[in-house]
Amino acid sequence: MSQSAVGATLGAAALLGGCAFLAPSTPHAASAPAHLRGAAPGASSAAGAAAPLAGAALLATAAALARPTESATTRRAAAVKKKGVKVVHGKEIPWNLFTPKAPYAGKVIENDVHPQTLTEDTGDANWETCHVTFDHGGKVPYIEGQSIGIIAPGPDKKGETPARIRLYSIASSAVGDNQNSKTVSLCVKRVVELDGKFANREKGEDKPDKAGTGFPDNQVYRGVCSNHICDMSPGDDVMITGPTGAEMLLPEDPEANIIMLATGTGIAPMRSYCRLLFHDDAGASADGGRKFKGLAWLFMGVPYSKSLLYDDEHQEYKKNFPDQWKYDYAVSREDKNAAGQKMYIQTKMAEYADELWELMQDEKTHVYMCGLKGMESGMAECFGPIAEKAGKDWAEFAKAMKKEAMRVEHSLKGPDGFEDALNEIRNKLTDIQSDSQRTAKLDRLQGEVKRHVSLQAELLTKTMKDILKQSTTQIWDASASKGAEEIDGIPNLLQKYPRARSLESEKFCLGANGPFFLQFYPNGDAQSQTGKCGLFLWGPDSVYVKARWAL
Ligand SMILES: Cc1cc2nc3c(=O)[nH]c(=O)nc-3n(C[C@H](O)[C@H](O)[C@H](O)COP(=O)(O)OP(=O)(O)OC[C@H]3O[C@@H](n4cnc5c(N)ncnc54)[C@H](O)[C@@H]3O)c2cc1C
């Protein structure tokens, strides 16, 4: 099967299971590894939740909640079985096909569906979010909900070149934006910080970026990788690692309900799901409808309406699938709720709290969260009162959901240096993994060599034995056909010949082997016992002879 065909089937399989790459399995595609269960990204302060996009905050937390099911409790951490593949609950998913030491060299291509810059200038330094598409030639297959790593040329924060990898959630479905399974798209927010704690451009040094934004009058910190990506143009090289991530995969049940909570670029994995569910040929059913039969409900939080990402696509789904697609967004710096409060994602969700709560009682409902830290506390804010009304404790309910089947992404935003440390650990882990894979490969090779050598030795021994057997048979046959060598006058010889004196026969051949000759000691050779004679058959060293004597 060609790479593109693999990629093309992946998307469908993530939803419905059963294809060449993904073996059919349990209804949920993935759950948190055992050691991560319950280790949801720490809920940040209420202030954090209340101001999700303040400052230079980025995609910070990616988490997914899913309703508990009986089978989910028995699931265990996925194990890497072979290179480039991870087995997640019995299914193989693409995994770290490319590592920081051996990345895939792709090319930036023209976006099919969006302009590179998705947002409009809001006046904030970090206003820009880009949609960038890379050609991977079918070499980097992935499934919805996974991430890839990008290696920028650098220099990185400590001067390293190239820079350490940065992870990005994949924003395209498995088949890619143009559905040829050869591209991958990202949704990347350009990190630009003015006069902050860190700077990599002194006053007067900052030049306008690709979007034309520059800050020559400030000390500027430009994020190493996000600026590298946002400044890319078609034809540019890009170093890709991965794919990775098994925590945010779609459930296989086509009737599952998908609730998506996204802030900012946290929309990336949600876009990847929605493309499969509502757009791609891979998600279409034979009757012209969609394979997906459940409800998908997206709540999105952004600071400005100018930063509402992929709104055109969401409106399109709303128009085409009014019974299956719901879309609500909160624009925190522009909208207010009825009580005059700023509209954050949890404020918007609170408007539908009853409906959402009811949906969450259904075990087919999966809740995916991706974006800023504080979303979890936002959920608590939204569902705490309604849970209480239903006689339940939200914290316990959420914990149970997570414990049983929640997909937990790591917290991405923390104290200064936290993200760096996290990335460093990730890099090391990937390196160790690739090293250990290399060691395992070496071990395997050595094993193979050993097996080969012993097989050769066995063959050789067998061949030698065969040859010997053959030549013995030949000799035996030959000698049998020749008859016995006769030695005349034995009694006379016994009397006349002193010990250790011998008689030698003529040289002769047995079949093709020889020459041979017989040596007879009538009164024994030097080593013989008294009263015994000695008889020797001499021949070439290389010939093994089995002989029977009759004297
Ligand atoms: C699983 C995952 C998925 C992600 N998905 C996306 C996505 O879809 N879209 C997206 O835009 N991002 C995503 N991210 C975040 C992304 O990986 C990067 O962290 C982000 O783009 C910033 O990288 P950068 O190189 O531009 O910034 P960096 O150069 O890494 O700067 C980041 C921060 O480090 C600070 N800093 C600078 N110097 C120092 C120093 N010496 N010590 C300590 N701190 C310093 C800066 O002030 C800045 O705030 C994801 C992260 C993860 C882990």
XYZ file of C-alpha atoms and ligand atoms in Angstrom:
604
model
C 0.000 0.000 0.000
C 1.357 3.383 -0.900
C 1.975 6.010 1.752
C -0.782 8.154 0.450
C -3.261 5.322 0.601
C -2.240 4.681 4.204
C -2.750 8.265 5.056
C -6.070 8.319 3.308
C -7.411 5.447 5.328
C -6.075 6.705 8.623
C -8.620 9.388 9.059
C -11.536 7.085 8.550
C -10.018 4.494 10.783
C -9.568 6.897 13.656
C -13.297 7.275 13.664
C -14.542 3.909 12.601
C -11.618 1.572 13.133
C -10.384 -1.266 11.015
C -7.975 -0.476 8.218
C -4.535 -1.411 7.138
C -2.735 0.735 9.662
C -5.130 0.721 12.580
C -6.446 -2.559 13.798
C -10.014 -2.547 15.072
C -10.278 -2.235 18.802
C -12.122 -0.783 21.755
C -14.617 2.023 21.265
C -12.342 4.757 22.565
C -9.235 5.519 20.638
C -7.148 6.289 23.661
C -7.106 7.102 27.300
C -4.471 8.608 29.511
C -1.560 6.392 30.314
C -2.019 4.910 33.787
C 0.592 7.118 35.390
C -0.963 10.229 33.975
C -4.487 9.468 34.980
C -5.821 12.138 37.174
C -2.699 14.187 36.501
C -4.607 16.848 34.708
C -2.812 20.097 34.062
C -2.919 21.940 37.335
C -5.835 24.297 37.444
C -4.458 27.752 37.524
C -5.697 30.590 39.613
C -9.084 32.097 39.102
C -7.305 35.099 37.683
C -5.717 32.846 35.111
C -9.079 31.452 34.200
C -10.599 34.866 34.076
C -8.008 36.294 31.748
C -7.121 33.450 29.447
C -5.464 35.414 26.709
C -3.754 38.090 28.717
C -0.177 39.007 27.899
C 1.821 36.664 25.737
C -0.060 33.625 26.880
C -0.020 30.800 24.426
C -1.645 27.532 23.904
C -1.017 26.307 27.354
C -3.034 23.336 28.299
C -4.330 20.574 26.179
C -6.557 18.081 27.814
C -9.444 15.907 26.871
C -12.119 14.477 29.045
C -14.137 11.479 28.134
C -17.018 9.790 29.863
C -16.098 6.685 31.752
C -16.913 3.340 30.234
C -16.412 -0.077 31.710
C -13.814 -1.055 29.159
C -11.892 2.129 29.747
C -10.961 1.043 33.246
C -8.997 -1.884 31.920
C -6.906 0.100 29.514
C -3.235 0.455 30.151
C -0.411 2.666 28.983
C 0.480 2.245 25.371
C 3.754 0.576 24.539
C 6.148 1.234 21.705
C 6.295 -2.007 19.767
C 8.302 -1.161 16.706
C 9.958 1.818 15.156
C 7.623 4.474 13.864
C 4.578 2.949 15.475
C 2.969 3.064 18.868
C 0.399 0.546 19.940
C -2.432 2.297 21.703
C -4.974 -0.127 23.062
C -4.228 -2.674 20.418
C -4.076 -0.209 17.544
C -0.999 0.983 15.759
C -0.641 4.713 15.329
C 2.245 6.537 13.637
C 4.857 7.433 16.237
C 8.113 9.394 16.090
C 8.968 8.380 12.573
C 11.346 11.324 12.636
C 13.446 12.343 15.626
C 15.383 15.501 16.522
C 18.552 13.721 15.390
C 16.996 12.606 12.126
C 14.148 14.994 11.254
C 12.156 14.958 8.044
C 13.122 17.770 5.694
C 9.841 19.059 4.299
C 8.863 22.070 2.236
C 6.427 24.846 2.922
C 3.645 24.913 0.355
C 0.908 27.340 -0.519
C -2.093 26.940 1.775
C -5.080 25.578 -0.070
C -7.800 26.932 2.137
C -6.533 29.881 4.130
C -4.254 32.849 3.863
C -1.118 32.357 5.940
C -2.155 35.013 8.447
C -5.476 33.991 9.952
C -5.985 36.949 12.260
C -6.148 40.701 11.835
C -3.960 43.229 13.594
C -5.538 44.043 16.946
C -2.838 46.384 18.144
C -1.363 43.722 20.433
C 2.246 42.820 19.650
C 1.346 39.137 19.441
C -1.778 39.554 17.330
C -0.772 37.221 14.533
C -1.728 33.574 14.195
C -0.737 31.693 11.062
C -1.959 28.675 9.185
C 1.064 27.042 7.565
C 1.102 23.926 5.403
C 4.063 21.635 4.818
C 4.556 18.991 2.169
C 5.769 15.767 3.762
C 5.560 13.668 0.628
C 3.486 11.056 2.465
C 6.448 10.300 4.741
C 4.959 11.710 7.939
C 1.594 10.002 8.330
C -0.366 11.055 11.406
C -3.863 10.843 12.773
C -6.231 13.476 14.084
C -5.228 14.691 17.539
C -1.471 14.163 17.153
C 1.341 16.725 17.175
C 4.566 17.214 15.278
C 7.792 18.879 16.320
C 9.486 21.663 14.409
C 13.191 22.410 14.590
C 13.974 26.055 13.916
C 17.465 26.976 12.753
C 17.868 29.081 15.913
C 19.738 30.442 17.698
C 17.694 29.236 20.648
C 17.504 30.877 24.046
C 20.951 29.695 25.075
C 22.436 30.202 21.630
C 21.932 26.605 20.483
C 21.790 25.997 16.747
C 19.629 24.475 15.549
C 17.032 25.253 18.188
C 15.394 22.646 20.375
C 12.172 21.214 18.977
C 8.843 22.867 19.706
C 5.694 20.792 19.558
C 2.636 21.884 17.589
C -0.791 20.279 17.524
C -1.637 19.280 13.989
C -4.443 21.428 12.599
C -5.189 19.324 9.530
C -6.896 15.957 9.390
C -4.898 12.851 8.497
C -5.430 13.385 4.787
C -4.202 16.968 4.977
C -5.907 20.121 3.773
C -5.827 19.047 0.138
C -6.706 15.429 0.970
C -3.713 13.833 -0.746
C -2.199 12.595 2.529
C 1.009 14.426 1.750
C 0.610 17.604 3.744
C 0.345 18.692 7.338
C -0.907 22.072 8.539
C -0.256 23.941 11.757
C -1.961 26.835 13.468
C 0.785 28.873 15.093
C 0.621 32.013 17.180
C 3.573 34.321 16.709
C 5.208 34.987 20.083
C 6.246 38.633 20.375
C 6.924 40.228 23.755
C 7.839 43.848 24.271
C 10.041 45.189 27.050
C 9.586 42.057 29.117
C 11.876 39.880 31.156
C 13.600 38.431 28.101
C 14.772 39.985 24.872
C 16.567 38.689 21.824
C 16.482 42.038 20.018
C 17.752 45.202 21.604
C 16.112 48.566 20.933
C 16.443 49.483 17.272
C 17.123 45.881 16.210
C 13.632 44.559 15.562
C 12.760 44.436 11.872
C 9.259 44.064 10.380
C 8.230 40.426 10.184
C 6.421 38.759 7.274
C 3.144 40.338 8.388
C 4.847 43.744 8.409
C 4.877 44.118 12.187
C 8.055 45.481 13.750
C 8.980 47.197 17.020
C 12.192 49.153 16.533
C 11.528 51.281 19.608
C 11.297 48.391 22.026
C 13.347 45.613 23.492
C 11.724 42.635 21.839
C 11.575 38.926 22.495
C 10.534 37.009 19.402
C 9.680 33.371 20.009
C 12.339 31.303 18.267
C 10.165 28.725 16.574
C 6.836 30.505 16.221
C 8.531 33.394 14.386
C 10.463 30.938 12.240
C 7.168 29.303 11.228
C 5.126 32.476 10.826
C 7.838 33.988 8.609
C 7.915 30.990 6.276
C 7.118 31.241 2.571
C 6.249 28.541 0.035
C 9.397 26.666 -0.996
C 11.150 27.148 2.360
C 12.628 24.137 4.137
C 11.129 22.864 7.368
C 12.517 20.265 9.767
C 9.793 18.028 11.143
C 9.851 15.436 13.938
C 7.150 13.073 15.150
C 4.285 12.533 14.879
C 3.563 12.121 18.545
C 0.682 12.322 21.011
C -1.812 9.609 21.903
C -3.930 11.519 24.396
C -6.178 13.550 22.140
C -7.342 10.918 19.673
C -10.920 10.704 18.500
C -13.182 7.952 19.771
C -13.967 5.267 17.230
C -17.675 5.186 17.949
C -19.344 7.070 15.059
C -22.196 7.939 17.400
C -20.006 9.566 20.019
C -20.693 13.156 21.027
C -17.700 15.426 20.865
C -17.590 18.525 23.028
C -14.625 20.720 22.157
C -13.362 23.542 24.321
C -10.641 25.585 22.677
C -8.909 28.821 23.447
C -6.648 30.448 20.841
C -4.477 28.003 18.927
C -6.037 25.268 21.074
C -8.386 25.111 18.101
C -5.718 23.187 16.134
C -6.652 19.615 17.148
C -10.359 20.513 16.995
C -9.947 21.665 13.412
C -8.268 18.396 12.609
C -11.274 16.478 14.046
C -13.848 18.672 12.312
C -12.201 18.332 8.919
C -12.538 14.568 9.210
C -16.033 14.607 10.688
C -17.592 17.204 8.386
C -15.358 17.899 5.439
C -13.077 15.165 4.119
C -13.995 12.426 1.680
C -12.524 10.032 4.243
C -15.382 10.926 6.604
C -18.150 10.618 4.004
C -20.513 7.657 4.099
C -21.746 5.722 1.088
C -25.204 7.340 1.307
C -23.711 10.779 0.745
C -23.924 11.703 4.428
C -21.200 11.534 7.031
C -19.834 8.501 8.850
C -20.012 10.553 12.016
C -23.527 10.335 13.449
C -23.071 12.076 16.784
C -23.094 15.682 17.881
C -20.034 17.930 17.729
C -20.157 21.093 19.805
C -17.361 23.614 19.709
C -16.850 26.312 22.326
C -14.155 28.699 21.370
C -12.544 31.485 23.343
C -10.555 34.344 21.792
C -9.724 37.892 22.899
C -10.956 39.712 19.779
C -13.315 38.889 16.953
C -10.326 39.613 14.701
C -8.652 36.602 16.248
C -11.539 34.191 15.727
C -9.754 31.298 14.072
C -11.272 29.261 11.231
C -14.616 30.980 11.690
C -15.462 30.521 7.992
C -15.138 26.746 8.292
C -17.212 26.678 11.466
C -19.971 28.710 9.872
C -19.930 26.352 6.910
C -20.414 23.306 9.149
C -23.219 25.122 10.908
C -24.933 25.716 7.591
C -24.417 22.184 6.253
C -24.898 20.136 9.414
C -27.311 22.071 11.613
C -28.347 18.938 13.531
C -24.855 17.697 14.196
C -22.776 20.807 14.639
C -23.022 23.457 17.297
C -20.679 26.377 17.514
C -20.437 29.009 20.216
C -17.677 31.451 20.868
C -16.683 33.900 23.524
C -14.789 37.049 22.610
C -13.436 38.085 25.968
C -12.387 41.652 25.222
C -15.485 42.567 23.270
C -18.490 40.596 24.567
C -20.268 40.571 27.886
C -22.912 38.242 29.260
C -26.346 39.289 30.538
C -24.830 40.044 33.936
C -22.302 42.381 32.327
C -19.388 39.976 32.859
C -16.574 39.574 30.344
C -17.316 36.707 28.030
C -14.851 33.893 28.591
C -15.312 30.378 27.313
C -16.774 29.246 30.643
C -19.158 32.202 30.627
C -20.415 31.075 27.246
C -20.661 27.450 28.358
C -22.614 28.516 31.420
C -25.381 29.675 29.063
C -25.816 26.026 28.075
C -24.904 24.470 31.393
C -28.031 22.294 31.675
C -27.738 20.965 28.155
C -24.017 20.320 28.514
C -24.453 18.677 31.880
C -27.042 16.337 30.438
C -24.775 15.484 27.526
C -21.983 14.725 29.945
C -24.127 12.106 31.665
C -24.080 10.162 28.386
C -21.168 7.779 28.235
C -20.857 8.406 24.514
C -19.845 11.989 25.219
C -16.199 12.966 25.038
C -14.956 16.353 26.148
C -11.769 17.690 24.604
C -9.984 20.706 26.024
C -7.073 22.455 24.442
C -5.706 25.890 25.069
C -4.823 27.999 28.016
C -4.283 26.845 31.516
C -7.304 27.776 33.557
C -9.804 26.077 31.282
C -10.312 23.379 33.848
C -11.065 25.855 36.579
C -13.356 27.534 34.054
C -15.201 24.252 33.698
C -15.490 23.950 37.444
C -16.887 27.466 37.530
C -19.430 26.517 34.902
C -20.461 23.068 36.115
C -19.919 23.351 39.856
C -23.372 24.822 40.578
C -25.252 22.516 38.223
C -23.454 19.449 39.568
C -24.363 20.534 43.055
C -27.978 20.907 41.990
C -27.831 17.310 40.749
C -26.390 16.215 44.085
C -22.911 15.653 42.687
C -19.552 17.172 43.362
C -18.044 18.562 40.151
C -14.462 17.960 41.237
C -15.254 14.305 41.930
C -17.236 13.966 38.715
C -14.424 15.476 36.631
C -11.872 13.337 38.431
C -13.886 10.212 37.704
C -14.172 11.133 34.043
C -10.459 11.713 33.817
C -9.555 8.669 35.826
C -11.595 6.385 33.678
C -11.017 7.650 30.206
C -9.667 11.143 30.115
C -6.968 11.966 27.664
C -4.574 14.250 29.477
C -2.168 16.465 27.605
C 0.687 17.988 29.498
C 0.379 21.474 30.803
C 2.224 23.664 28.367
C 2.503 26.872 30.237
C 4.064 27.286 33.629
C 6.588 29.399 35.452
C 9.475 30.868 33.441
C 11.714 28.188 32.076
C 9.124 25.486 32.720
C 8.296 25.084 29.077
C 11.982 24.981 28.185
C 12.609 22.320 30.771
C 9.641 20.372 29.470
C 10.845 20.649 25.890
C 14.318 19.599 26.945
C 12.932 16.519 28.656
C 10.859 15.762 25.570
C 13.927 16.130 23.352
C 15.953 13.879 25.615
C 13.214 11.299 25.765
C 12.932 11.270 22.000
C 16.713 10.978 21.705
C 16.814 8.202 24.276
C 14.010 6.498 22.472
C 15.795 6.737 19.156
C 19.069 5.659 20.815
C 17.412 2.729 22.477
C 15.729 1.882 19.218
C 19.149 1.994 17.593
C 20.597 -0.214 20.352
C 17.709 -2.595 19.992
C 18.319 -2.639 16.259
C 22.012 -3.349 16.851
C 21.114 -6.143 19.249
C 18.735 -7.522 16.694
C 21.422 -7.316 14.014
C 23.979 -9.005 16.250
C 21.455 -11.695 17.004
C 20.869 -12.147 13.308
C 24.619 -12.335 12.611
C 25.022 -14.927 15.368
C 22.127 -16.918 14.039
C 23.569 -16.643 10.544
C 27.027 -17.744 11.655
C 25.725 -20.704 13.599
C 23.520 -21.596 10.666
C 26.567 -21.409 8.394
C 28.575 -23.530 10.818
C 25.787 -26.032 10.974
C 25.609 -26.078 7.200
C 29.367 -26.449 6.947
C 29.424 -29.314 9.401
C 26.574 -30.911 7.568
C 28.368 -30.421 4.246
C 31.592 -31.856 5.634
C 29.741 -34.778 7.079
C 28.010 -35.297 3.763
C 31.302 -35.145 1.897
C 32.937 -37.538 4.323
C 29.988 -39.822 4.196
C 30.028 -39.636 0.455
C 33.732 -40.278 0.134
C 33.563 -43.058 2.711
C 30.767 -44.615 0.762
C 32.773 -44.191 -2.407
C 35.813 -45.746 -0.786
C 33.779 -48.481 0.732
C 32.072 -49.153 -2.536
C 35.383 -48.951 -4.313
C 37.152 -51.234 -1.895
C 34.251 -53.603 -1.872
C 34.408 -53.738 -5.612
C 38.167 -54.123 -5.499
C 38.169 -56.931 -2.998
C 40.728 -57.461 -0.248
C 44.474 -56.844 -0.417
C 46.191 -60.166 -0.071
C 49.317 -60.688 2.047
C 50.998 -63.985 1.255
C 53.115 -66.266 3.483
C 52.031 -64.896 6.834
C 53.558 -67.752 9.028
C 56.879 -67.317 7.285
C 56.830 -63.574 7.750
C 55.968 -63.921 11.419
C 59.098 -65.945 11.986
C 61.505 -63.992 9.798
C 60.524 -60.355 10.464
C 61.824 -58.644 13.573
C 59.574 -56.341 15.587
C 59.080 -52.841 14.117
C 59.964 -53.938 10.581
C 57.311 -53.640 7.967
C 56.246 -54.544 4.514
C 54.515 -51.949 2.301
C 52.006 -52.623 -0.408
C 51.827 -50.946 -3.807
C 50.071 -47.568 -3.880
C 46.477 -47.796 -4.950
C 43.317 -45.667 -5.258
C 39.828 -46.244 -3.929
C 37.382 -44.723 -6.368
C 38.583 -41.173 -7.014
C 40.465 -41.051 -3.687
C 44.045 -41.895 -3.035
C 46.788 -42.766 -3.196
C 46.661 -45.357 -0.370
C 49.102 -48.039 0.697
C 49.152 -50.728 3.361
C 51.951 -51.155 5.891
C 52.212 -54.540 7.613
C 54.338 -55.241 10.722
C 54.303 -59.050 11.065
C 55.701 -58.868 14.631
C 54.184 -55.536 15.527
C 55.525 -51.977 15.444
C 57.348 -50.263 18.321
C 54.100 -49.632 20.204
C 52.477 -53.014 19.620
C 51.930 -55.536 22.401
C 54.192 -58.608 22.306
C 52.810 -61.309 20.033
C 50.640 -58.921 18.026
C 51.090 -57.809 14.435
C 50.359 -54.330 13.095
C 48.525 -53.287 9.966
C 48.151 -49.686 8.799
C 46.376 -48.125 5.892
C 47.930 -44.839 4.783
C 46.216 -42.257 2.653
C 45.821 -38.495 2.120
C 45.044 -36.408 5.241
C 41.850 -34.989 3.819
C 40.144 -38.305 3.338
C 38.210 -40.012 6.024
C 38.268 -43.756 5.638
C 36.235 -46.318 7.408
C 37.698 -49.769 6.830
C 37.000 -53.295 7.868
C 39.939 -55.697 8.107
C 39.896 -59.363 7.681
C 43.225 -61.071 8.409
C 1.768 19.454 22.771
C 1.948 20.901 22.393
C 1.189 21.409 21.375
C 1.330 22.746 21.014
N 0.589 23.222 19.992
C 0.708 24.503 19.607
C -0.070 25.024 18.527
O -0.877 24.317 17.923
N 0.112 26.319 18.185
C 0.996 27.139 18.843
O 1.119 28.304 18.472
N 1.744 26.665 19.875
C 1.631 25.384 20.260
N 2.407 24.899 21.294
C 3.415 25.764 21.895
C 4.725 25.687 21.058
O 5.329 24.431 21.258
C 5.774 26.722 21.431
O 5.990 26.628 22.801
C 5.370 28.128 21.082
O 5.192 28.285 19.688
C 6.452 29.106 21.518
O 7.668 28.717 20.974
P 8.731 29.792 20.490
O 9.951 29.055 20.104
O 8.141 30.703 19.495
O 8.946 30.627 21.803
P 10.221 30.532 22.739
O 11.385 31.134 22.076
O 10.333 29.128 23.195
O 9.751 31.452 23.932
C 8.745 31.016 24.811
C 8.796 31.817 26.079
O 10.063 31.652 26.685
C 10.405 32.875 27.326
N 11.883 32.950 27.413
C 12.754 33.553 26.577
N 14.019 33.397 27.007
C 13.950 32.686 28.141
C 14.894 32.207 29.061
N 16.186 32.420 28.885
N 14.448 31.500 30.115
C 13.144 31.259 30.301
N 12.185 31.685 29.466
C 12.585 32.394 28.401
C 9.833 33.950 26.451
O 9.555 35.094 27.231
C 8.592 33.307 25.873
O 7.429 33.683 26.589
C 2.258 23.578 21.687
C 3.025 23.048 22.717
C 2.875 21.732 23.060
C 3.716 21.183 24.167
